[in-house]
């Protein structure tokens, strides 16, 4: 299964790279892209169920921009869904080259980017944390009370806890007075 997966990966990388000429980008840039790709691979693997952050294969060639990232569970993450990966860099560079060929035509430039989006189009949110707002207990003082002492909203609402506003006014006033004496 692993050799079949390697073949599919190599075929997909070849297909992607056949549309993009790596030599159109300076070698130092391609090296930086490969460094980002190999740094991203362990993080991509952590997004997959059952995979550790230690890939079984993690290589990238700055000459050809061919790379592989095989996680510990023998799954290949879809690197095109992430930034800081070879598919992302080659996509954005293809768009940049397309824009340059537009000779200032804004419709053409827009089409270059809109018709060839790079990165995740509908990313999965795997680490979402939600917190509920605590309900105040009867012993807690409500922030807003009515003039007659009942809680709720209404035209006669007066704020009870204004100490932070007054404190801020005193603090700002002190700064202004201090600066005024310096002048």
PDB file of C-alpha atoms in Angstrom:
ATOM      1  CA  UNK A   1       0.000   0.000   0.000  1.00  0.00           C
ATOM      2  CA  UNK A   2       2.828   2.375   0.855  1.00  0.00           C
ATOM      3  CA  UNK A   3       4.513   1.956  -2.549  1.00  0.00           C
ATOM      4  CA  UNK A   4       1.196   2.617  -4.302  1.00  0.00           C
ATOM      5  CA  UNK A   5       0.754   5.733  -2.174  1.00  0.00           C
ATOM      6  CA  UNK A   6       4.285   6.872  -3.046  1.00  0.00           C
ATOM      7  CA  UNK A   7       3.517   6.408  -6.748  1.00  0.00           C
ATOM      8  CA  UNK A   8       0.312   8.441  -6.471  1.00  0.00           C
ATOM      9  CA  UNK A   9       2.150  11.157  -4.561  1.00  0.00           C
ATOM     10  CA  UNK A  10       4.966  11.289  -7.099  1.00  0.00           C
ATOM     11  CA  UNK A  11       2.464  11.371  -9.968  1.00  0.00           C
ATOM     12  CA  UNK A  12       0.478  14.183  -8.371  1.00  0.00           C
ATOM     13  CA  UNK A  13       3.618  16.184  -7.643  1.00  0.00           C
ATOM     14  CA  UNK A  14       4.810  15.684 -11.204  1.00  0.00           C
ATOM     15  CA  UNK A  15       1.440  16.809 -12.572  1.00  0.00           C
ATOM     16  CA  UNK A  16       1.473  19.940 -10.423  1.00  0.00           C
ATOM     17  CA  UNK A  17       5.074  20.728 -11.256  1.00  0.00           C
ATOM     18  CA  UNK A  18       4.569  20.112 -14.990  1.00  0.00           C
ATOM     19  CA  UNK A  19       2.385  23.235 -14.968  1.00  0.00           C
ATOM     20  CA  UNK A  20       4.937  25.257 -13.010  1.00  0.00           C
ATOM     21  CA  UNK A  21       8.550  25.796 -14.002  1.00  0.00           C
ATOM     22  CA  UNK A  22      10.664  25.718 -10.824  1.00  0.00           C
ATOM     23  CA  UNK A  23      13.512  27.514 -12.595  1.00  0.00           C
ATOM     24  CA  UNK A  24      11.250  30.564 -12.943  1.00  0.00           C
ATOM     25  CA  UNK A  25      11.911  31.178  -9.240  1.00  0.00           C
ATOM     26  CA  UNK A  26      15.375  31.931  -7.795  1.00  0.00           C
ATOM     27  CA  UNK A  27      17.078  28.918  -6.223  1.00  0.00           C
ATOM     28  CA  UNK A  28      17.332  30.619  -2.806  1.00  0.00           C
ATOM     29  CA  UNK A  29      13.549  31.142  -2.837  1.00  0.00           C
ATOM     30  CA  UNK A  30      12.994  27.485  -3.714  1.00  0.00           C
ATOM     31  CA  UNK A  31      15.276  26.488  -0.823  1.00  0.00           C
ATOM     32  CA  UNK A  32      13.205  28.638   1.541  1.00  0.00           C
ATOM     33  CA  UNK A  33      10.019  27.052   0.178  1.00  0.00           C
ATOM     34  CA  UNK A  34      11.441  23.574   0.793  1.00  0.00           C
ATOM     35  CA  UNK A  35      12.468  24.533   4.330  1.00  0.00           C
ATOM     36  CA  UNK A  36       8.904  25.703   4.969  1.00  0.00           C
ATOM     37  CA  UNK A  37       7.470  22.524   3.433  1.00  0.00           C
ATOM     38  CA  UNK A  38       9.595  20.211   5.585  1.00  0.00           C
ATOM     39  CA  UNK A  39       8.809  22.323   8.667  1.00  0.00           C
ATOM     40  CA  UNK A  40       5.081  22.173   7.906  1.00  0.00           C
ATOM     41  CA  UNK A  41       4.946  18.416   7.348  1.00  0.00           C
ATOM     42  CA  UNK A  42       5.067  17.382  11.053  1.00  0.00           C
ATOM     43  CA  UNK A  43       2.395  19.982  11.838  1.00  0.00           C
ATOM     44  CA  UNK A  44       0.198  18.697   9.009  1.00  0.00           C
ATOM     45  CA  UNK A  45       0.599  15.168  10.346  1.00  0.00           C
ATOM     46  CA  UNK A  46      -0.604  16.273  13.777  1.00  0.00           C
ATOM     47  CA  UNK A  47      -3.892  17.293  12.118  1.00  0.00           C
ATOM     48  CA  UNK A  48      -4.553  13.691  11.081  1.00  0.00           C
ATOM     49  CA  UNK A  49      -6.161  11.140  13.392  1.00  0.00           C
ATOM     50  CA  UNK A  50      -3.704   8.512  14.567  1.00  0.00           C
ATOM     51  CA  UNK A  51      -0.596  10.291  13.305  1.00  0.00           C
ATOM     52  CA  UNK A  52       2.245  11.623  15.383  1.00  0.00           C
ATOM     53  CA  UNK A  53       4.268  14.703  14.627  1.00  0.00           C
ATOM     54  CA  UNK A  54       7.100  12.509  13.366  1.00  0.00           C
ATOM     55  CA  UNK A  55       6.556  11.741   9.652  1.00  0.00           C
ATOM     56  CA  UNK A  56       7.984   8.553   8.153  1.00  0.00           C
ATOM     57  CA  UNK A  57       9.093  10.564   5.121  1.00  0.00           C
ATOM     58  CA  UNK A  58       9.651  14.306   4.873  1.00  0.00           C
ATOM     59  CA  UNK A  59      11.777  15.518   1.965  1.00  0.00           C
ATOM     60  CA  UNK A  60      11.839  18.338  -0.549  1.00  0.00           C
ATOM     61  CA  UNK A  61      14.108  19.073  -3.507  1.00  0.00           C
ATOM     62  CA  UNK A  62      14.846  22.741  -4.187  1.00  0.00           C
ATOM     63  CA  UNK A  63      15.927  21.766  -7.711  1.00  0.00           C
ATOM     64  CA  UNK A  64      12.582  20.261  -8.751  1.00  0.00           C
ATOM     65  CA  UNK A  65      10.251  21.295  -5.904  1.00  0.00           C
ATOM     66  CA  UNK A  66       9.210  17.662  -5.599  1.00  0.00           C
ATOM     67  CA  UNK A  67       8.446  16.820  -1.985  1.00  0.00           C
ATOM     68  CA  UNK A  68       6.916  14.093   0.091  1.00  0.00           C
ATOM     69  CA  UNK A  69       5.266  14.131   3.462  1.00  0.00           C
ATOM     70  CA  UNK A  70       4.079  10.766   4.738  1.00  0.00           C
ATOM     71  CA  UNK A  71       2.786  10.684   8.280  1.00  0.00           C
ATOM     72  CA  UNK A  72       3.413   7.967  10.861  1.00  0.00           C
ATOM     73  CA  UNK A  73       0.020   6.434  10.046  1.00  0.00           C
ATOM     74  CA  UNK A  74       1.052   6.165   6.327  1.00  0.00           C
ATOM     75  CA  UNK A  75      -1.371   8.914   5.324  1.00  0.00           C
ATOM     76  CA  UNK A  76      -0.306  11.776   3.079  1.00  0.00           C
ATOM     77  CA  UNK A  77      -1.830  15.087   4.184  1.00  0.00           C
ATOM     78  CA  UNK A  78      -3.283  17.310   1.482  1.00  0.00           C
ATOM     79  CA  UNK A  79      -0.587  19.983   1.522  1.00  0.00           C
ATOM     80  CA  UNK A  80      -2.544  22.114  -0.958  1.00  0.00           C
ATOM     81  CA  UNK A  81      -5.002  22.861   1.842  1.00  0.00           C
ATOM     82  CA  UNK A  82      -2.342  24.691   3.846  1.00  0.00           C
ATOM     83  CA  UNK A  83      -0.050  27.684   3.486  1.00  0.00           C
ATOM     84  CA  UNK A  84       3.733  27.431   3.850  1.00  0.00           C
ATOM     85  CA  UNK A  85       3.745  24.348   1.591  1.00  0.00           C
ATOM     86  CA  UNK A  86       5.062  23.745  -1.934  1.00  0.00           C
ATOM     87  CA  UNK A  87       1.557  23.617  -3.495  1.00  0.00           C
ATOM     88  CA  UNK A  88       0.706  26.936  -1.859  1.00  0.00           C
ATOM     89  CA  UNK A  89       3.943  28.613  -2.954  1.00  0.00           C
ATOM     90  CA  UNK A  90       3.742  27.353  -6.530  1.00  0.00           C
ATOM     91  CA  UNK A  91       0.092  28.406  -6.742  1.00  0.00           C
ATOM     92  CA  UNK A  92       0.766  31.921  -5.495  1.00  0.00           C
ATOM     93  CA  UNK A  93       3.813  32.266  -7.745  1.00  0.00           C
ATOM     94  CA  UNK A  94       1.765  31.080 -10.743  1.00  0.00           C
ATOM     95  CA  UNK A  95      -0.780  33.778  -9.889  1.00  0.00           C
ATOM     96  CA  UNK A  96       1.969  36.399  -9.558  1.00  0.00           C
ATOM     97  CA  UNK A  97       3.383  35.449 -12.962  1.00  0.00           C
ATOM     98  CA  UNK A  98      -0.100  35.582 -14.466  1.00  0.00           C
ATOM     99  CA  UNK A  99      -0.641  39.084 -13.037  1.00  0.00           C
ATOM    100  CA  UNK A 100       2.675  40.249 -14.521  1.00  0.00           C
ATOM    101  CA  UNK A 101       1.552  39.045 -17.974  1.00  0.00           C
ATOM    102  CA  UNK A 102      -1.647  41.138 -17.721  1.00  0.00           C
ATOM    103  CA  UNK A 103       0.201  44.378 -18.524  1.00  0.00           C
ATOM    104  CA  UNK A 104      -1.855  46.407 -16.040  1.00  0.00           C
ATOM    105  CA  UNK A 105      -5.303  45.084 -17.082  1.00  0.00           C
ATOM    106  CA  UNK A 106      -7.136  44.932 -13.738  1.00  0.00           C
ATOM    107  CA  UNK A 107      -9.789  42.466 -14.987  1.00  0.00           C
ATOM    108  CA  UNK A 108      -7.069  40.096 -16.142  1.00  0.00           C
ATOM    109  CA  UNK A 109      -5.185  40.524 -12.855  1.00  0.00           C
ATOM    110  CA  UNK A 110      -8.327  39.808 -10.846  1.00  0.00           C
ATOM    111  CA  UNK A 111      -9.034  36.696 -12.916  1.00  0.00           C
ATOM    112  CA  UNK A 112      -5.503  35.427 -12.235  1.00  0.00           C
ATOM    113  CA  UNK A 113      -6.232  35.243  -8.534  1.00  0.00           C
ATOM    114  CA  UNK A 114      -9.982  34.552  -8.446  1.00  0.00           C
ATOM    115  CA  UNK A 115      -9.899  31.707 -10.959  1.00  0.00           C
ATOM    116  CA  UNK A 116      -6.921  30.059  -9.271  1.00  0.00           C
ATOM    117  CA  UNK A 117      -7.386  30.290  -5.489  1.00  0.00           C
ATOM    118  CA  UNK A 118      -4.501  29.071  -3.350  1.00  0.00           C
ATOM    119  CA  UNK A 119      -4.664  27.345   0.028  1.00  0.00           C
ATOM    120  CA  UNK A 120      -7.687  25.963   1.807  1.00  0.00           C
ATOM    121  CA  UNK A 121     -11.018  27.081   0.400  1.00  0.00           C
ATOM    122  CA  UNK A 122     -13.098  25.518   3.181  1.00  0.00           C
ATOM    123  CA  UNK A 123     -10.711  24.632   6.015  1.00  0.00           C
ATOM    124  CA  UNK A 124     -11.717  22.161   8.694  1.00  0.00           C
ATOM    125  CA  UNK A 125     -11.632  23.694  12.140  1.00  0.00           C
ATOM    126  CA  UNK A 126     -10.209  20.965  14.321  1.00  0.00           C
ATOM    127  CA  UNK A 127      -9.272  22.901  17.451  1.00  0.00           C
ATOM    128  CA  UNK A 128     -12.363  24.947  18.232  1.00  0.00           C
ATOM    129  CA  UNK A 129     -12.976  25.847  21.851  1.00  0.00           C
ATOM    130  CA  UNK A 130     -16.230  27.401  22.933  1.00  0.00           C
ATOM    131  CA  UNK A 131     -16.923  28.832  26.333  1.00  0.00           C
ATOM    132  CA  UNK A 132     -20.274  29.580  27.817  1.00  0.00           C
ATOM    133  CA  UNK A 133     -20.871  32.893  29.519  1.00  0.00           C
ATOM    134  CA  UNK A 134     -21.536  32.217  33.207  1.00  0.00           C
ATOM    135  CA  UNK A 135     -24.966  33.074  34.498  1.00  0.00           C
ATOM    136  CA  UNK A 136     -24.796  35.482  37.455  1.00  0.00           C
ATOM    137  CA  UNK A 137     -25.956  34.113  40.771  1.00  0.00           C
ATOM    138  CA  UNK A 138     -28.475  35.829  42.996  1.00  0.00           C
ATOM    139  CA  UNK A 139     -25.680  37.014  45.314  1.00  0.00           C
ATOM    140  CA  UNK A 140     -23.882  38.882  42.524  1.00  0.00           C
ATOM    141  CA  UNK A 141     -24.687  42.560  42.096  1.00  0.00           C
ATOM    142  CA  UNK A 142     -26.089  43.317  38.640  1.00  0.00           C
ATOM    143  CA  UNK A 143     -24.112  45.876  36.647  1.00  0.00           C
ATOM    144  CA  UNK A 144     -27.208  47.893  35.767  1.00  0.00           C
ATOM    145  CA  UNK A 145     -30.059  48.645  38.141  1.00  0.00           C
ATOM    146  CA  UNK A 146     -33.104  50.800  37.798  1.00  0.00           C
ATOM    147  CA  UNK A 147     -33.434  53.894  39.916  1.00  0.00           C
ATOM    148  CA  UNK A 148     -35.897  52.134  42.222  1.00  0.00           C
ATOM    149  CA  UNK A 149     -33.439  49.254  42.767  1.00  0.00           C
ATOM    150  CA  UNK A 150     -35.077  46.617  40.538  1.00  0.00           C
ATOM    151  CA  UNK A 151     -32.944  44.976  37.872  1.00  0.00           C
ATOM    152  CA  UNK A 152     -33.669  45.053  34.173  1.00  0.00           C
ATOM    153  CA  UNK A 153     -33.612  47.349  31.207  1.00  0.00           C
ATOM    154  CA  UNK A 154     -35.625  50.494  30.848  1.00  0.00           C
ATOM    155  CA  UNK A 155     -35.495  54.222  30.266  1.00  0.00           C
ATOM    156  CA  UNK A 156     -34.699  54.968  33.909  1.00  0.00           C
ATOM    157  CA  UNK A 157     -31.571  52.743  33.966  1.00  0.00           C
ATOM    158  CA  UNK A 158     -28.618  54.118  35.895  1.00  0.00           C
ATOM    159  CA  UNK A 159     -25.225  52.479  35.974  1.00  0.00           C
ATOM    160  CA  UNK A 160     -24.095  51.326  39.398  1.00  0.00           C
ATOM    161  CA  UNK A 161     -20.432  50.532  38.769  1.00  0.00           C
ATOM    162  CA  UNK A 162     -18.873  53.694  37.315  1.00  0.00           C
ATOM    163  CA  UNK A 163     -15.719  53.641  39.450  1.00  0.00           C
ATOM    164  CA  UNK A 164     -13.569  52.451  36.557  1.00  0.00           C
ATOM    165  CA  UNK A 165     -14.700  55.403  34.419  1.00  0.00           C
ATOM    166  CA  UNK A 166     -14.015  57.915  37.192  1.00  0.00           C
ATOM    167  CA  UNK A 167     -10.612  56.336  37.848  1.00  0.00           C
ATOM    168  CA  UNK A 168      -9.698  56.618  34.180  1.00  0.00           C
ATOM    169  CA  UNK A 169     -10.754  60.291  34.148  1.00  0.00           C
ATOM    170  CA  UNK A 170      -8.572  61.012  37.182  1.00  0.00           C
ATOM    171  CA  UNK A 171      -5.629  59.181  35.593  1.00  0.00           C
ATOM    172  CA  UNK A 172      -5.929  61.026  32.260  1.00  0.00           C
ATOM    173  CA  UNK A 173      -6.417  64.318  34.080  1.00  0.00           C
ATOM    174  CA  UNK A 174      -3.221  63.672  36.036  1.00  0.00           C
ATOM    175  CA  UNK A 175      -1.263  63.047  32.842  1.00  0.00           C
ATOM    176  CA  UNK A 176      -2.645  66.203  31.222  1.00  0.00           C
ATOM    177  CA  UNK A 177      -1.823  68.279  34.279  1.00  0.00           C
ATOM    178  CA  UNK A 178       1.700  66.798  34.394  1.00  0.00           C
ATOM    179  CA  UNK A 179       2.366  67.599  30.743  1.00  0.00           C
ATOM    180  CA  UNK A 180       0.914  71.094  31.178  1.00  0.00           C
ATOM    181  CA  UNK A 181       3.429  71.864  33.937  1.00  0.00           C
ATOM    182  CA  UNK A 182       6.293  70.714  31.701  1.00  0.00           C
ATOM    183  CA  UNK A 183       5.347  73.237  29.032  1.00  0.00           C
TER     184      UNK A 183
END
